Tab-separated table of C-alpha atoms in Angstrom:
chain	number	residue	atom	x	y	z
A	1	ARG	CA	9.403	8.268	15.005
A	2	LYS	CA	7.308	6.822	12.173
A	3	GLU	CA	8.848	7.087	8.727
A	4	VAL	CA	5.677	8.337	7.031
A	5	GLU	CA	3.078	10.198	9.061
A	6	GLN	CA	-0.438	11.283	8.236
A	7	ASP	CA	-3.260	12.783	10.257
A	8	PRO	CA	-5.789	9.908	10.419
A	9	GLY	CA	-8.778	12.311	10.503
A	10	PRO	CA	-11.581	11.834	9.755
A	11	PHE	CA	-11.967	14.989	7.739
A	12	ASN	CA	-15.715	15.576	7.534
A	13	VAL	CA	-16.577	18.117	4.797
A	14	PRO	CA	-19.670	19.168	2.835
A	15	GLU	CA	-19.980	18.609	-0.896
A	16	GLY	CA	-18.232	21.323	-2.851
A	17	ALA	CA	-15.659	22.022	-0.156
A	18	THR	CA	-11.908	22.166	-0.689
A	19	VAL	CA	-9.867	19.908	1.580
A	20	ALA	CA	-6.135	19.366	1.939
A	21	PHE	CA	-4.085	16.565	3.478
A	22	ASN	CA	-0.429	16.575	4.406
A	23	CYS	CA	2.025	13.739	4.810
A	24	THR	CA	5.484	14.027	6.349
A	25	TYR	CA	8.388	11.663	5.768
A	26	SER	CA	11.597	11.153	7.698
A	27	ASN	CA	14.085	9.922	5.072
A	28	SER	CA	15.545	12.834	3.141
A	29	ALA	CA	16.871	10.397	0.519
A	30	SER	CA	13.345	9.387	-0.477
A	31	GLN	CA	13.026	9.336	-4.230
A	32	SER	CA	9.424	9.200	-5.277
A	33	PHE	CA	6.030	9.855	-3.803
A	34	PHE	CA	2.468	8.829	-4.483
A	35	TRP	CA	-1.082	9.269	-3.250
A	36	TYR	CA	-3.309	6.207	-3.183
A	37	ARG	CA	-7.017	5.958	-2.516
A	38	GLN	CA	-8.462	3.047	-0.537
A	39	ASP	CA	-12.176	2.376	-0.271
A	40	CYS	CA	-13.536	0.383	2.657
A	41	ARG	CA	-12.469	-3.267	2.494
A	42	LYS	CA	-10.852	-2.796	-0.914
A	43	GLU	CA	-7.298	-2.633	-2.212
A	44	PRO	CA	-5.462	0.701	-2.559
A	45	LYS	CA	-5.509	2.256	-6.019
A	46	LEU	CA	-3.051	4.788	-7.399
A	47	LEU	CA	-4.534	8.279	-7.389
A	48	MET	CA	-1.524	10.229	-8.570
A	49	SER	CA	2.240	10.462	-8.477
A	50	VAL	CA	3.776	13.530	-6.862
A	51	TYR	CA	6.411	15.421	-8.802
A	52	SER	CA	8.837	18.060	-7.589
A	53	SER	CA	7.153	20.690	-9.737
A	54	GLY	CA	3.717	19.778	-8.427
A	55	ASN	CA	1.034	18.216	-10.560
A	56	GLU	CA	-2.678	18.499	-11.127
A	57	ASP	CA	-5.268	16.016	-12.324
A	58	GLY	CA	-8.713	17.529	-12.578
A	59	ARG	CA	-9.873	18.448	-9.071
A	60	PHE	CA	-6.774	16.948	-7.463
A	61	THR	CA	-3.449	18.736	-6.925
A	62	ALA	CA	-0.345	17.189	-5.389
A	63	GLN	CA	2.680	19.094	-4.121
A	64	LEU	CA	6.097	18.061	-2.842
A	65	ASN	CA	8.210	20.122	-0.438
A	66	ARG	CA	11.600	18.430	-0.168
A	67	ALA	CA	13.063	21.058	2.162
A	68	SER	CA	10.373	20.451	4.774
A	69	GLN	CA	9.927	16.779	3.827
A	70	TYR	CA	6.213	16.705	3.211
A	71	ILE	CA	3.776	16.093	0.412
A	72	SER	CA	0.246	17.382	0.140
A	73	LEU	CA	-2.979	16.533	-1.647
A	74	LEU	CA	-5.626	19.161	-2.376
A	75	ILE	CA	-9.125	18.166	-3.444
A	76	ARG	CA	-11.345	20.903	-4.837
A	77	ASP	CA	-15.124	20.788	-5.240
A	78	SER	CA	-15.430	17.601	-3.138
A	79	LYS	CA	-17.905	14.965	-4.311
A	80	LEU	CA	-19.676	12.331	-2.243
A	81	SER	CA	-17.687	9.753	-4.206
A	82	ASP	CA	-14.424	11.207	-2.873
A	83	SER	CA	-15.198	9.642	0.525
A	84	ALA	CA	-12.358	7.183	1.130
A	85	THR	CA	-9.033	6.799	2.907
A	86	TYR	CA	-6.091	8.531	1.234
A	87	LEU	CA	-2.718	6.856	1.676
A	88	CYS	CA	0.606	8.602	1.282
A	89	VAL	CA	3.373	6.396	-0.136
A	90	VAL	CA	7.074	7.207	-0.083
A	91	ASN	CA	9.717	5.210	-1.951
A	92	MET	CA	12.658	4.918	0.404
A	93	GLU	CA	16.053	3.714	-0.706
A	94	THR	CA	17.158	0.664	1.294
A	95	GLY	CA	20.301	-1.254	0.352
A	96	GLY	CA	20.085	-0.220	-3.276
A	97	SER	CA	16.379	-1.024	-3.623
A	98	TYR	CA	13.370	1.271	-3.420
A	99	ILE	CA	10.861	0.079	-0.860
A	100	PRO	CA	7.398	1.626	-0.654
A	101	THR	CA	6.487	2.827	2.820
A	102	PHE	CA	2.863	3.663	3.511
A	103	GLY	CA	1.339	6.145	5.881
A	104	ARG	CA	-1.643	5.025	7.970
A	105	GLY	CA	-3.987	6.991	5.759
A	106	THR	CA	-6.307	9.964	6.167
A	107	SER	CA	-10.042	9.314	6.205
A	108	LEU	CA	-12.248	11.707	4.218
A	109	ILE	CA	-16.016	11.810	4.597
A	110	VAL	CA	-17.913	14.058	2.195
A	111	HIS	CA	-21.529	14.677	3.242
A	112	PRO	CA	-24.467	16.218	1.358
B	1	ASP	CA	-6.169	-7.275	-19.424
B	2	GLY	CA	-3.016	-7.240	-17.346
B	3	GLY	CA	-3.372	-7.346	-13.624
B	4	ILE	CA	-2.558	-8.973	-10.341
B	5	THR	CA	-4.726	-11.750	-8.929
B	6	GLN	CA	-4.950	-12.889	-5.336
B	7	SER	CA	-6.746	-15.978	-4.173
B	8	PRO	CA	-8.695	-16.931	-2.251
B	9	LYS	CA	-10.675	-13.802	-1.390
B	10	TYR	CA	-11.608	-15.193	2.046
B	11	LEU	CA	-9.733	-17.848	3.993
B	12	PHE	CA	-10.437	-19.444	7.335
B	13	ARG	CA	-7.677	-21.206	9.215
B	14	LYS	CA	-7.684	-23.310	12.312
B	15	GLU	CA	-5.086	-22.537	14.917
B	16	GLY	CA	-1.896	-24.477	14.327
B	17	GLN	CA	-2.366	-24.772	10.564
B	18	ASN	CA	-0.199	-23.337	7.826
B	19	VAL	CA	-1.996	-21.661	4.922
B	20	THR	CA	-0.718	-20.348	1.593
B	21	LEU	CA	-2.038	-17.233	-0.114
B	22	SER	CA	-1.646	-17.008	-3.865
B	23	CYS	CA	-0.494	-13.930	-5.815
B	24	GLU	CA	-0.075	-13.983	-9.600
B	25	GLN	CA	0.655	-11.079	-11.974
B	26	ASN	CA	0.797	-10.833	-15.759
B	27	LEU	CA	2.161	-7.293	-15.868
B	28	ASN	CA	5.747	-8.461	-16.450
B	29	HIS	CA	6.719	-6.638	-13.251
B	30	ASP	CA	10.041	-7.499	-11.648
B	31	ALA	CA	9.184	-6.555	-8.075
B	32	MET	CA	6.479	-8.038	-5.869
B	33	TYR	CA	5.447	-7.268	-2.301
B	34	TRP	CA	3.284	-8.642	0.481
B	35	TYR	CA	1.571	-6.352	2.966
B	36	ARG	CA	-0.633	-6.921	5.960
B	37	GLN	CA	-3.363	-4.463	6.956
B	38	ASP	CA	-5.174	-4.552	10.298
B	39	PRO	CA	-8.410	-2.618	10.927
B	40	GLY	CA	-7.759	1.121	11.102
B	41	GLN	CA	-4.076	0.580	10.429
B	42	GLY	CA	-1.729	1.250	7.559
B	43	LEU	CA	-0.004	-1.322	5.384
B	44	ARG	CA	2.941	-3.144	6.922
B	45	LEU	CA	5.518	-4.832	4.709
B	46	ILE	CA	5.974	-8.577	5.254
B	47	TYR	CA	8.294	-9.644	2.409
B	48	TYR	CA	9.387	-8.294	-0.937
B	49	SER	CA	11.151	-9.637	-3.993
B	50	GLN	CA	12.969	-7.541	-6.567
B	51	ILE	CA	13.883	-10.444	-8.831
B	52	VAL	CA	13.189	-14.142	-9.355
B	53	ASN	CA	14.767	-16.487	-6.787
B	54	ASP	CA	15.495	-13.635	-4.397
B	55	PHE	CA	13.422	-12.085	-1.629
B	56	GLN	CA	13.956	-9.945	1.454
B	57	LYS	CA	12.269	-9.646	4.836
B	58	GLY	CA	10.152	-6.622	5.492
B	59	ASP	CA	9.217	-5.108	8.828
B	60	ILE	CA	7.055	-7.976	10.108
B	61	ALA	CA	8.400	-11.181	8.490
B	62	GLU	CA	8.259	-13.391	11.586
B	63	GLY	CA	5.781	-16.249	11.154
B	64	TYR	CA	5.633	-15.865	7.365
B	65	SER	CA	7.516	-17.409	4.444
B	66	VAL	CA	7.586	-16.751	0.700
B	67	SER	CA	9.070	-18.099	-2.515
B	68	ARG	CA	9.721	-16.521	-5.911
B	69	GLU	CA	10.386	-19.362	-8.333
B	70	LYS	CA	8.668	-17.605	-11.228
B	71	LYS	CA	8.466	-13.953	-12.159
B	72	GLU	CA	4.674	-14.108	-12.210
B	73	SER	CA	4.131	-15.711	-8.818
B	74	PHE	CA	4.879	-14.744	-5.217
B	75	PRO	CA	2.958	-16.988	-2.767
B	76	LEU	CA	2.869	-16.195	0.942
B	77	THR	CA	2.653	-18.920	3.598
B	78	VAL	CA	1.266	-17.945	6.980
B	79	THR	CA	2.738	-20.442	9.392
B	80	SER	CA	1.504	-21.587	12.785
B	81	ALA	CA	4.288	-19.484	14.284
B	82	GLN	CA	2.419	-16.293	13.339
B	83	LYS	CA	0.651	-15.493	16.599
B	84	ASN	CA	-2.016	-13.146	15.306
B	85	PRO	CA	-2.636	-13.927	11.631
B	86	THR	CA	-6.170	-12.586	11.281
B	87	ALA	CA	-5.800	-9.640	8.862
B	88	PHE	CA	-6.270	-8.371	5.319
B	89	TYR	CA	-3.330	-9.444	3.132
B	90	LEU	CA	-2.427	-7.433	0.057
B	91	CYS	CA	-0.022	-8.364	-2.708
B	92	ALA	CA	1.458	-5.677	-4.970
B	93	SER	CA	3.815	-5.499	-7.919
B	94	SER	CA	5.847	-2.825	-9.655
B	95	PRO	CA	8.340	-2.555	-12.510
B	96	GLY	CA	10.966	-2.243	-9.783
B	97	LEU	CA	12.128	1.236	-10.681
B	98	ALA	CA	12.053	4.153	-8.280
B	99	ASN	CA	9.534	6.365	-10.002
B	100	TYR	CA	6.828	3.854	-10.770
B	101	GLY	CA	3.820	3.207	-8.587
B	102	TYR	CA	2.453	-0.083	-7.356
B	103	THR	CA	-0.443	-2.228	-8.544
B	104	PHE	CA	-2.373	-4.141	-5.898
B	105	GLY	CA	-4.369	-7.331	-5.979
B	106	SER	CA	-7.837	-7.311	-4.434
B	107	GLY	CA	-6.582	-8.904	-1.237
B	108	THR	CA	-7.226	-11.988	0.898
B	109	ARG	CA	-9.047	-11.777	4.233
B	110	LEU	CA	-7.628	-14.401	6.567
B	111	THR	CA	-9.500	-15.336	9.733
B	112	VAL	CA	-8.307	-17.764	12.375
B	113	VAL	CA	-11.149	-19.795	13.829
């Protein structure tokens, strides 16, 4: 079983739509969680951290459900510029260190 | 501006050659990481270093080597023992604490010719 799993998509949505992605993780001792955005042939860039209480940044909302071991990302009022791959990252404790483990990413395509 | 720099951006290697990819950061981060990304795939951890003069193998370390002689630098050598080295290589750094995210360099595309 993979440690961090995401639906690869693609999610194909019209501008203005609301879209949500989930990411499940296997290690219940995982400490911290992030969403990254990766554009084609570019490096990943931090979109937002995910806190236990949930957090919002403009059109983006991230949630953490520790009991069910998943995190989610909600994008409201999708823009063409939101088209990218969204990577879920989980910090897993390994031998006293925190090692980032990445999901394969979920592809989002926003069309006019 | 602080950041993390990878060079070269593109690299071509003949079979049987070793090549070294550079990664330098001026963010004063303790931890540095090397990842490999294949088309349509996620990032796979090659090596990581939490402190100078110490590093650990990741999930796919075979055929790779690293050094961490300075806090700012974490070069990756792709040896001839790596059977399928063509990939996008990404270096990242972090303050090394659990709740901080990771900053990536712009990557090196390695192609074996």
